[in-house]
Amino acid sequence: MDNYVCTERYGSIDAREKELQGIDVLATNDDDTTRCPGAARIGYKYGRDHPLISASLSSSLTRASHSLSLIHTGRNLLLAAASPSTMCGILAVLGCADWSQAKRARVLACSRRLKHRGPDWSGLYQCEGNFLAQQRLAVVSPLSGDQPLYNQDRTVVVVANGEIYNHKKIRKQFAAKHTFTTGSDCEVIIPLYEEYGENFVSMLDGVFAFVLYDTRNNTYMAARDAIGVNPLYIGSGSDGAVWIASELKALHDDCPKFELFPPGHLYSSAGGGFRRWYNPEWFAELVPATPYQPLVLREAFEKAVIKRLMTDVPFGVLLSGGLDSSLVASVTKRHLIETEAAKKFGTELHSFVVGLENSPDLKAAREVADFLGTIHHEFHFTVQDGIDAIEEVIYHNETYDVTTIRASTPMFLMARKIKALGVKMVLSGEGSDELLGGYLYFHFAPNKEEFHKETCRKVKALHQYDCLRANKATSAWGLEVRVPFLDKEFIDVAMSMDPEWKLYDPDLGRIEKWVMRKAFDDEEEPYLPKHILYRQKEQFSDGVGYSWIDGLKAFTEQQVTDGMMKNAAEVFPYNTPINKEAYYYRMIFERLYPQESARETVPWGPSIACSTPAAIEWVAQWKASNDPSGRLIASHNSATPAHADAGAHTNGNGNGVVANGKGHVNGMANGNGHVNGMANGKANGALE
């Protein structure tokens, strides 16, 4: 067969809905250039370098991403058949008084607001006043598994956004009892429900958000994964109907009141509201005593990575050159040959990084890619590129949190480039810093008890920060992100460890995340170069280039006047912005999502380099600043000059410890995960 190479070319993009449109497929071989509509059925191949392909790719990417530059440092470009496919989005409207065609059309219109998450296929089920809609990304079984999903007599209906990694095991368990009609991993939800009722959610190993409707008794349930990797919102319509959606943009115009659907919970119409299904021991925040076992930690992480290589589509890894993403890439590369994915796509691994010219991440990622032998892709952006994208980022991420927007913008730009190369799924390193105390402010934890409590608070709040960023910034362009560090089994191992081993202790040679570094410090078969394995923690918004944050602050300083800041409390009485950057983001958010419930979904409060408010009490000087950069921690190698008094903690260069001011409020601190009081629902589905 001729060695065909295909590239995607984006047409116009609607500025509001951000939908991918006008995708063409171009195929080339050594002698000819033709339209290749059949290429989508072939899948992607590793093509030979070709000037025409390089020119075509460069042209399409220039149009697609604000003239961002692509540097390809591997042997071949990863190219794929054009397929306008993105992450799944679900919408359920349950208990409507209106069954009309007009209502159906309205539900369809709201569902289409999620089309960026899943235009591989869309489906809608209606039974009287109950509607279940889905926009599907086909990552597992792309030719089978369209939703909604049904049991054999079509009395149980499911829409789901998820990846169930133990679905093959569950299929074997029910092979004699249940007739499976699709290849979708999410179809296993149905036999589990039929066998165990609503008490099956803990049996799912994966990330998910789903709604199940049982026509036999006119009841429904919904559930969200343990940590909240996949987003979900719930609201109450003016007619008492319950709305459940992957993103708030699908329901905010139709629900007077709505909120985040709490992670680790299920909602039951029969049970009358929420109940927690995820109840690990660490949730009580009691200090564990299990000794550090490096091989146990390593094995748990390798298993978490391997199970996430379940895919029927092209994939790669995000590689910043820091510890977390580098370990994900290393373990993936080491075990890829053993997987079904290798039989389909080969054993070459593609890695991706984004940054400003000469940023720390670009250099470190290049070193790791060279060491591992990945096919590496660098994406460069400018500060102006990022500024131009901020409104889109806020629209998709549905937040005004400063840290999240700073980090989401480069990721948003990179995701578009990756998708243009034909990739549908990537692995990433989110979650490690929360589990292991990797942020630099953890250096100042007064004792192991406070250290452990802070890690618990951080993990509980992930759904409002890093999980939200990773999911929404990438799903905006049809890319699914998988996060091995947030595997349930790995979380249990990491959080059951005596926190004494996680503490920063320079006298013992222990830096942040020492337990993970030591576990993978293999002299005979090294996973990473030593200097990468022991590279200092770098927040993503810093690692892409320090001038990114400095540029944002300078830009927003020009956009927001002193007079505007003086009246900030009157304009924004709820979660009042404390600096001009926060004020600028808030203006955009309020224009896109003006409802009171929308602003209440965003956390707020004092913080130091991504800490929770409770950790501010560790150092008195941390209450003085209003910037979330990790560089403002004195132990950072590039710490900014101190503004604290002489009593501040200092590093070897005399730089004092100062605070940022953007907050990470724990939305699950009350133990039940309910953000703003919509915890109880009536049996008929109306929220109280």
PDB file of N, CA and C in Angstrom, residues 211-277:
ATOM      1  N   VAL A 211     -25.918   9.480  33.413  1.00  0.00           N
ATOM      2  CA  VAL A 211     -27.310   9.535  33.851  1.00  0.00           C
ATOM      3  C   VAL A 211     -27.995   8.273  33.361  1.00  0.00           C
ATOM      4  N   LEU A 212     -28.733   7.614  34.232  1.00  0.00           N
ATOM      5  CA  LEU A 212     -29.463   6.386  33.900  1.00  0.00           C
ATOM      6  C   LEU A 212     -30.941   6.611  34.206  1.00  0.00           C
ATOM      7  N   TYR A 213     -31.800   6.267  33.245  1.00  0.00           N
ATOM      8  CA  TYR A 213     -33.249   6.404  33.403  1.00  0.00           C
ATOM      9  C   TYR A 213     -33.893   5.034  33.262  1.00  0.00           C
ATOM     10  N   ASP A 214     -34.714   4.672  34.238  1.00  0.00           N
ATOM     11  CA  ASP A 214     -35.405   3.380  34.256  1.00  0.00           C
ATOM     12  C   ASP A 214     -36.888   3.634  33.965  1.00  0.00           C
ATOM     13  N   THR A 215     -37.334   3.221  32.775  1.00  0.00           N
ATOM     14  CA  THR A 215     -38.718   3.484  32.365  1.00  0.00           C
ATOM     15  C   THR A 215     -39.718   2.638  33.143  1.00  0.00           C
ATOM     16  N   ARG A 216     -39.258   1.541  33.756  1.00  0.00           N
ATOM     17  CA  ARG A 216     -40.168   0.617  34.417  1.00  0.00           C
ATOM     18  C   ARG A 216     -40.787   1.229  35.678  1.00  0.00           C
ATOM     19  N   ASN A 217     -40.033   2.089  36.343  1.00  0.00           N
ATOM     20  CA  ASN A 217     -40.567   2.722  37.547  1.00  0.00           C
ATOM     21  C   ASN A 217     -40.432   4.244  37.512  1.00  0.00           C
ATOM     22  N   ASN A 218     -40.067   4.753  36.333  1.00  0.00           N
ATOM     23  CA  ASN A 218     -39.952   6.199  36.128  1.00  0.00           C
ATOM     24  C   ASN A 218     -39.007   6.851  37.145  1.00  0.00           C
ATOM     25  N   THR A 219     -37.851   6.209  37.363  1.00  0.00           N
ATOM     26  CA  THR A 219     -36.829   6.749  38.258  1.00  0.00           C
ATOM     27  C   THR A 219     -35.542   6.960  37.475  1.00  0.00           C
ATOM     28  N   TYR A 220     -34.667   7.734  38.062  1.00  0.00           N
ATOM     29  CA  TYR A 220     -33.377   7.968  37.418  1.00  0.00           C
ATOM     30  C   TYR A 220     -32.299   8.154  38.473  1.00  0.00           C
ATOM     31  N   MET A 221     -31.067   7.962  38.042  1.00  0.00           N
ATOM     32  CA  MET A 221     -29.915   8.217  38.892  1.00  0.00           C
ATOM     33  C   MET A 221     -28.813   8.829  38.039  1.00  0.00           C
ATOM     34  N   ALA A 222     -27.927   9.552  38.685  1.00  0.00           N
ATOM     35  CA  ALA A 222     -26.758  10.122  38.027  1.00  0.00           C
ATOM     36  C   ALA A 222     -25.582   9.969  38.970  1.00  0.00           C
ATOM     37  N   ALA A 223     -24.375   9.879  38.414  1.00  0.00           N
ATOM     38  CA  ALA A 223     -23.199   9.721  39.261  1.00  0.00           C
ATOM     39  C   ALA A 223     -21.988  10.363  38.600  1.00  0.00           C
ATOM     40  N   ARG A 224     -21.043  10.761  39.449  1.00  0.00           N
ATOM     41  CA  ARG A 224     -19.782  11.356  38.997  1.00  0.00           C
ATOM     42  C   ARG A 224     -18.618  10.616  39.634  1.00  0.00           C
ATOM     43  N   ASP A 225     -17.511  10.531  38.923  1.00  0.00           N
ATOM     44  CA  ASP A 225     -16.367   9.750  39.400  1.00  0.00           C
ATOM     45  C   ASP A 225     -15.802  10.275  40.713  1.00  0.00           C
ATOM     46  N   ALA A 226     -14.909   9.493  41.295  1.00  0.00           N
ATOM     47  CA  ALA A 226     -14.460   9.708  42.668  1.00  0.00           C
ATOM     48  C   ALA A 226     -13.875  11.090  42.922  1.00  0.00           C
ATOM     49  N   ILE A 227     -13.017  11.565  42.038  1.00  0.00           N
ATOM     50  CA  ILE A 227     -12.299  12.818  42.249  1.00  0.00           C
ATOM     51  C   ILE A 227     -12.907  13.960  41.448  1.00  0.00           C
ATOM     52  N   GLY A 228     -13.713  13.642  40.459  1.00  0.00           N
ATOM     53  CA  GLY A 228     -14.294  14.684  39.617  1.00  0.00           C
ATOM     54  C   GLY A 228     -13.437  15.006  38.420  1.00  0.00           C
ATOM     55  N   VAL A 229     -12.796  13.994  37.847  1.00  0.00           N
ATOM     56  CA  VAL A 229     -12.007  14.190  36.629  1.00  0.00           C
ATOM     57  C   VAL A 229     -12.908  14.665  35.496  1.00  0.00           C
ATOM     58  N   ASN A 230     -14.074  14.052  35.372  1.00  0.00           N
ATOM     59  CA  ASN A 230     -15.042  14.470  34.358  1.00  0.00           C
ATOM     60  C   ASN A 230     -16.032  15.456  34.960  1.00  0.00           C
ATOM     61  N   PRO A 231     -16.309  16.561  34.275  1.00  0.00           N
ATOM     62  CA  PRO A 231     -17.177  17.600  34.836  1.00  0.00           C
ATOM     63  C   PRO A 231     -18.647  17.199  34.809  1.00  0.00           C
ATOM     64  N   LEU A 232     -19.427  17.766  35.723  1.00  0.00           N
ATOM     65  CA  LEU A 232     -20.865  17.539  35.745  1.00  0.00           C
ATOM     66  C   LEU A 232     -21.522  18.640  36.578  1.00  0.00           C
ATOM     67  N   TYR A 233     -22.695  19.087  36.113  1.00  0.00           N
ATOM     68  CA  TYR A 233     -23.473  20.126  36.790  1.00  0.00           C
ATOM     69  C   TYR A 233     -24.909  19.660  36.909  1.00  0.00           C
ATOM     70  N   ILE A 234     -25.611  20.170  37.918  1.00  0.00           N
ATOM     71  CA  ILE A 234     -27.010  19.823  38.116  1.00  0.00           C
ATOM     72  C   ILE A 234     -27.787  21.094  38.445  1.00  0.00           C
ATOM     73  N   GLY A 235     -28.990  21.208  37.877  1.00  0.00           N
ATOM     74  CA  GLY A 235     -29.798  22.391  38.100  1.00  0.00           C
ATOM     75  C   GLY A 235     -31.277  22.078  38.148  1.00  0.00           C
ATOM     76  N   SER A 236     -32.035  23.063  38.523  1.00  0.00           N
ATOM     77  CA  SER A 236     -33.486  22.928  38.625  1.00  0.00           C
ATOM     78  C   SER A 236     -34.152  23.906  37.667  1.00  0.00           C
ATOM     79  N   GLY A 237     -34.979  23.378  36.753  1.00  0.00           N
ATOM     80  CA  GLY A 237     -35.699  24.217  35.818  1.00  0.00           C
ATOM     81  C   GLY A 237     -36.861  24.919  36.490  1.00  0.00           C
ATOM     82  N   SER A 238     -37.398  25.924  35.820  1.00  0.00           N
ATOM     83  CA  SER A 238     -38.513  26.686  36.398  1.00  0.00           C
ATOM     84  C   SER A 238     -39.765  25.836  36.557  1.00  0.00           C
ATOM     85  N   ASP A 239     -39.857  24.718  35.817  1.00  0.00           N
ATOM     86  CA  ASP A 239     -41.012  23.828  35.936  1.00  0.00           C
ATOM     87  C   ASP A 239     -40.763  22.685  36.909  1.00  0.00           C
ATOM     88  N   GLY A 240     -39.628  22.714  37.606  1.00  0.00           N
ATOM     89  CA  GLY A 240     -39.304  21.662  38.557  1.00  0.00           C
ATOM     90  C   GLY A 240     -38.497  20.532  37.967  1.00  0.00           C
ATOM     91  N   ALA A 241     -38.248  20.542  36.672  1.00  0.00           N
ATOM     92  CA  ALA A 241     -37.446  19.493  36.051  1.00  0.00           C
ATOM     93  C   ALA A 241     -36.005  19.575  36.526  1.00  0.00           C
ATOM     94  N   VAL A 242     -35.343  18.431  36.560  1.00  0.00           N
ATOM     95  CA  VAL A 242     -33.926  18.362  36.913  1.00  0.00           C
ATOM     96  C   VAL A 242     -33.101  18.323  35.630  1.00  0.00           C
ATOM     97  N   TRP A 243     -32.125  19.206  35.553  1.00  0.00           N
ATOM     98  CA  TRP A 243     -31.202  19.272  34.425  1.00  0.00           C
ATOM     99  C   TRP A 243     -29.824  18.808  34.900  1.00  0.00           C
ATOM    100  N   ILE A 244     -29.199  17.936  34.136  1.00  0.00           N
ATOM    101  CA  ILE A 244     -27.854  17.446  34.456  1.00  0.00           C
ATOM    102  C   ILE A 244     -27.022  17.528  33.179  1.00  0.00           C
ATOM    103  N   ALA A 245     -25.862  18.187  33.255  1.00  0.00           N
ATOM    104  CA  ALA A 245     -25.084  18.426  32.041  1.00  0.00           C
ATOM    105  C   ALA A 245     -23.590  18.398  32.324  1.00  0.00           C
ATOM    106  N   SER A 246     -22.824  18.066  31.281  1.00  0.00           N
ATOM    107  CA  SER A 246     -21.365  18.028  31.404  1.00  0.00           C
ATOM    108  C   SER A 246     -20.771  19.404  31.648  1.00  0.00           C
ATOM    109  N   GLU A 247     -21.382  20.437  31.087  1.00  0.00           N
ATOM    110  CA  GLU A 247     -20.891  21.799  31.259  1.00  0.00           C
ATOM    111  C   GLU A 247     -22.066  22.716  31.545  1.00  0.00           C
ATOM    112  N   LEU A 248     -21.800  23.784  32.294  1.00  0.00           N
ATOM    113  CA  LEU A 248     -22.911  24.644  32.697  1.00  0.00           C
ATOM    114  C   LEU A 248     -23.499  25.435  31.533  1.00  0.00           C
ATOM    115  N   LYS A 249     -22.753  25.567  30.429  1.00  0.00           N
ATOM    116  CA  LYS A 249     -23.275  26.294  29.269  1.00  0.00           C
ATOM    117  C   LYS A 249     -24.503  25.616  28.670  1.00  0.00           C
ATOM    118  N   ALA A 250     -24.702  24.327  28.968  1.00  0.00           N
ATOM    119  CA  ALA A 250     -25.854  23.609  28.432  1.00  0.00           C
ATOM    120  C   ALA A 250     -27.118  23.819  29.254  1.00  0.00           C
ATOM    121  N   LEU A 251     -26.990  24.354  30.467  1.00  0.00           N
ATOM    122  CA  LEU A 251     -28.182  24.487  31.309  1.00  0.00           C
ATOM    123  C   LEU A 251     -28.367  25.859  31.944  1.00  0.00           C
ATOM    124  N   HIS A 252     -27.358  26.731  31.878  1.00  0.00           N
ATOM    125  CA  HIS A 252     -27.428  27.955  32.678  1.00  0.00           C
ATOM    126  C   HIS A 252     -28.551  28.894  32.244  1.00  0.00           C
ATOM    127  N   ASP A 253     -28.941  28.845  30.975  1.00  0.00           N
ATOM    128  CA  ASP A 253     -30.025  29.719  30.516  1.00  0.00           C
ATOM    129  C   ASP A 253     -31.408  29.199  30.882  1.00  0.00           C
ATOM    130  N   ASP A 254     -31.499  27.916  31.241  1.00  0.00           N
ATOM    131  CA  ASP A 254     -32.805  27.293  31.480  1.00  0.00           C
ATOM    132  C   ASP A 254     -33.048  26.944  32.943  1.00  0.00           C
ATOM    133  N   CYS A 255     -32.046  27.129  33.783  1.00  0.00           N
ATOM    134  CA  CYS A 255     -32.182  26.778  35.191  1.00  0.00           C
ATOM    135  C   CYS A 255     -31.969  28.009  36.067  1.00  0.00           C
ATOM    136  N   PRO A 256     -32.992  28.428  36.821  1.00  0.00           N
ATOM    137  CA  PRO A 256     -32.800  29.554  37.737  1.00  0.00           C
ATOM    138  C   PRO A 256     -31.722  29.286  38.779  1.00  0.00           C
ATOM    139  N   LYS A 257     -31.511  28.009  39.085  1.00  0.00           N
ATOM    140  CA  LYS A 257     -30.515  27.641  40.083  1.00  0.00           C
ATOM    141  C   LYS A 257     -29.802  26.366  39.653  1.00  0.00           C
ATOM    142  N   PHE A 258     -28.489  26.361  39.798  1.00  0.00           N
ATOM    143  CA  PHE A 258     -27.701  25.179  39.443  1.00  0.00           C
ATOM    144  C   PHE A 258     -26.413  25.187  40.241  1.00  0.00           C
ATOM    145  N   GLU A 259     -25.697  24.070  40.217  1.00  0.00           N
ATOM    146  CA  GLU A 259     -24.462  23.933  40.986  1.00  0.00           C
ATOM    147  C   GLU A 259     -23.594  22.836  40.386  1.00  0.00           C
ATOM    148  N   LEU A 260     -22.374  22.745  40.894  1.00  0.00           N
ATOM    149  CA  LEU A 260     -21.513  21.617  40.567  1.00  0.00           C
ATOM    150  C   LEU A 260     -22.127  20.337  41.119  1.00  0.00           C
ATOM    151  N   PHE A 261     -22.093  19.284  40.332  1.00  0.00           N
ATOM    152  CA  PHE A 261     -22.469  17.961  40.828  1.00  0.00           C
ATOM    153  C   PHE A 261     -21.250  17.441  41.604  1.00  0.00           C
ATOM    154  N   PRO A 262     -21.373  17.168  42.898  1.00  0.00           N
ATOM    155  CA  PRO A 262     -20.191  16.845  43.706  1.00  0.00           C
ATOM    156  C   PRO A 262     -19.534  15.526  43.292  1.00  0.00           C
ATOM    157  N   PRO A 263     -18.215  15.492  43.207  1.00  0.00           N
ATOM    158  CA  PRO A 263     -17.509  14.248  42.892  1.00  0.00           C
ATOM    159  C   PRO A 263     -17.777  13.178  43.942  1.00  0.00           C
ATOM    160  N   GLY A 264     -17.662  11.918  43.521  1.00  0.00           N
ATOM    161  CA  GLY A 264     -17.826  10.824  44.459  1.00  0.00           C
ATOM    162  C   GLY A 264     -19.233  10.655  44.987  1.00  0.00           C
ATOM    163  N   HIS A 265     -20.213  11.263  44.307  1.00  0.00           N
ATOM    164  CA  HIS A 265     -21.606  11.191  44.727  1.00  0.00           C
ATOM    165  C   HIS A 265     -22.478  10.609  43.619  1.00  0.00           C
ATOM    166  N   LEU A 266     -23.637  10.104  44.021  1.00  0.00           N
ATOM    167  CA  LEU A 266     -24.697   9.799  43.073  1.00  0.00           C
ATOM    168  C   LEU A 266     -25.943  10.556  43.497  1.00  0.00           C
ATOM    169  N   TYR A 267     -26.762  10.850  42.512  1.00  0.00           N
ATOM    170  CA  TYR A 267     -28.042  11.512  42.767  1.00  0.00           C
ATOM    171  C   TYR A 267     -29.138  10.542  42.372  1.00  0.00           C
ATOM    172  N   SER A 268     -30.091  10.329  43.256  1.00  0.00           N
ATOM    173  CA  SER A 268     -31.156   9.360  43.031  1.00  0.00           C
ATOM    174  C   SER A 268     -32.519  10.014  43.191  1.00  0.00           C
ATOM    175  N   SER A 269     -33.361   9.888  42.168  1.00  0.00           N
ATOM    176  CA  SER A 269     -34.723  10.402  42.303  1.00  0.00           C
ATOM    177  C   SER A 269     -35.511   9.561  43.297  1.00  0.00           C
ATOM    178  N   ALA A 270     -35.240   8.263  43.313  1.00  0.00           N
ATOM    179  CA  ALA A 270     -35.934   7.389  44.257  1.00  0.00           C
ATOM    180  C   ALA A 270     -35.479   7.659  45.689  1.00  0.00           C
ATOM    181  N   GLY A 271     -34.200   7.947  45.851  1.00  0.00           N
ATOM    182  CA  GLY A 271     -33.665   8.201  47.185  1.00  0.00           C
ATOM    183  C   GLY A 271     -33.859   9.618  47.659  1.00  0.00           C
ATOM    184  N   GLY A 272     -34.259  10.502  46.779  1.00  0.00           N
ATOM    185  CA  GLY A 272     -34.568  11.863  47.177  1.00  0.00           C
ATOM    186  C   GLY A 272     -33.402  12.822  47.201  1.00  0.00           C
ATOM    187  N   GLY A 273     -32.280  12.496  46.574  1.00  0.00           N
ATOM    188  CA  GLY A 273     -31.173  13.445  46.544  1.00  0.00           C
ATOM    189  C   GLY A 273     -29.826  12.786  46.416  1.00  0.00           C
ATOM    190  N   PHE A 274     -28.803  13.483  46.918  1.00  0.00           N
ATOM    191  CA  PHE A 274     -27.421  13.018  46.817  1.00  0.00           C
ATOM    192  C   PHE A 274     -27.075  12.035  47.922  1.00  0.00           C
ATOM    193  N   ARG A 275     -26.159  11.147  47.617  1.00  0.00           N
ATOM    194  CA  ARG A 275     -25.450  10.403  48.652  1.00  0.00           C
ATOM    195  C   ARG A 275     -24.055  10.074  48.133  1.00  0.00           C
ATOM    196  N   ARG A 276     -23.123  10.008  49.063  1.00  0.00           N
ATOM    197  CA  ARG A 276     -21.738   9.742  48.694  1.00  0.00           C
ATOM    198  C   ARG A 276     -21.528   8.250  48.461  1.00  0.00           C
ATOM    199  N   TRP A 277     -20.919   7.916  47.324  1.00  0.00           N
ATOM    200  CA  TRP A 277     -20.575   6.515  47.081  1.00  0.00           C
ATOM    201  C   TRP A 277     -19.082   6.258  47.283  1.00  0.00           C
TER     202      TRP A 277
END
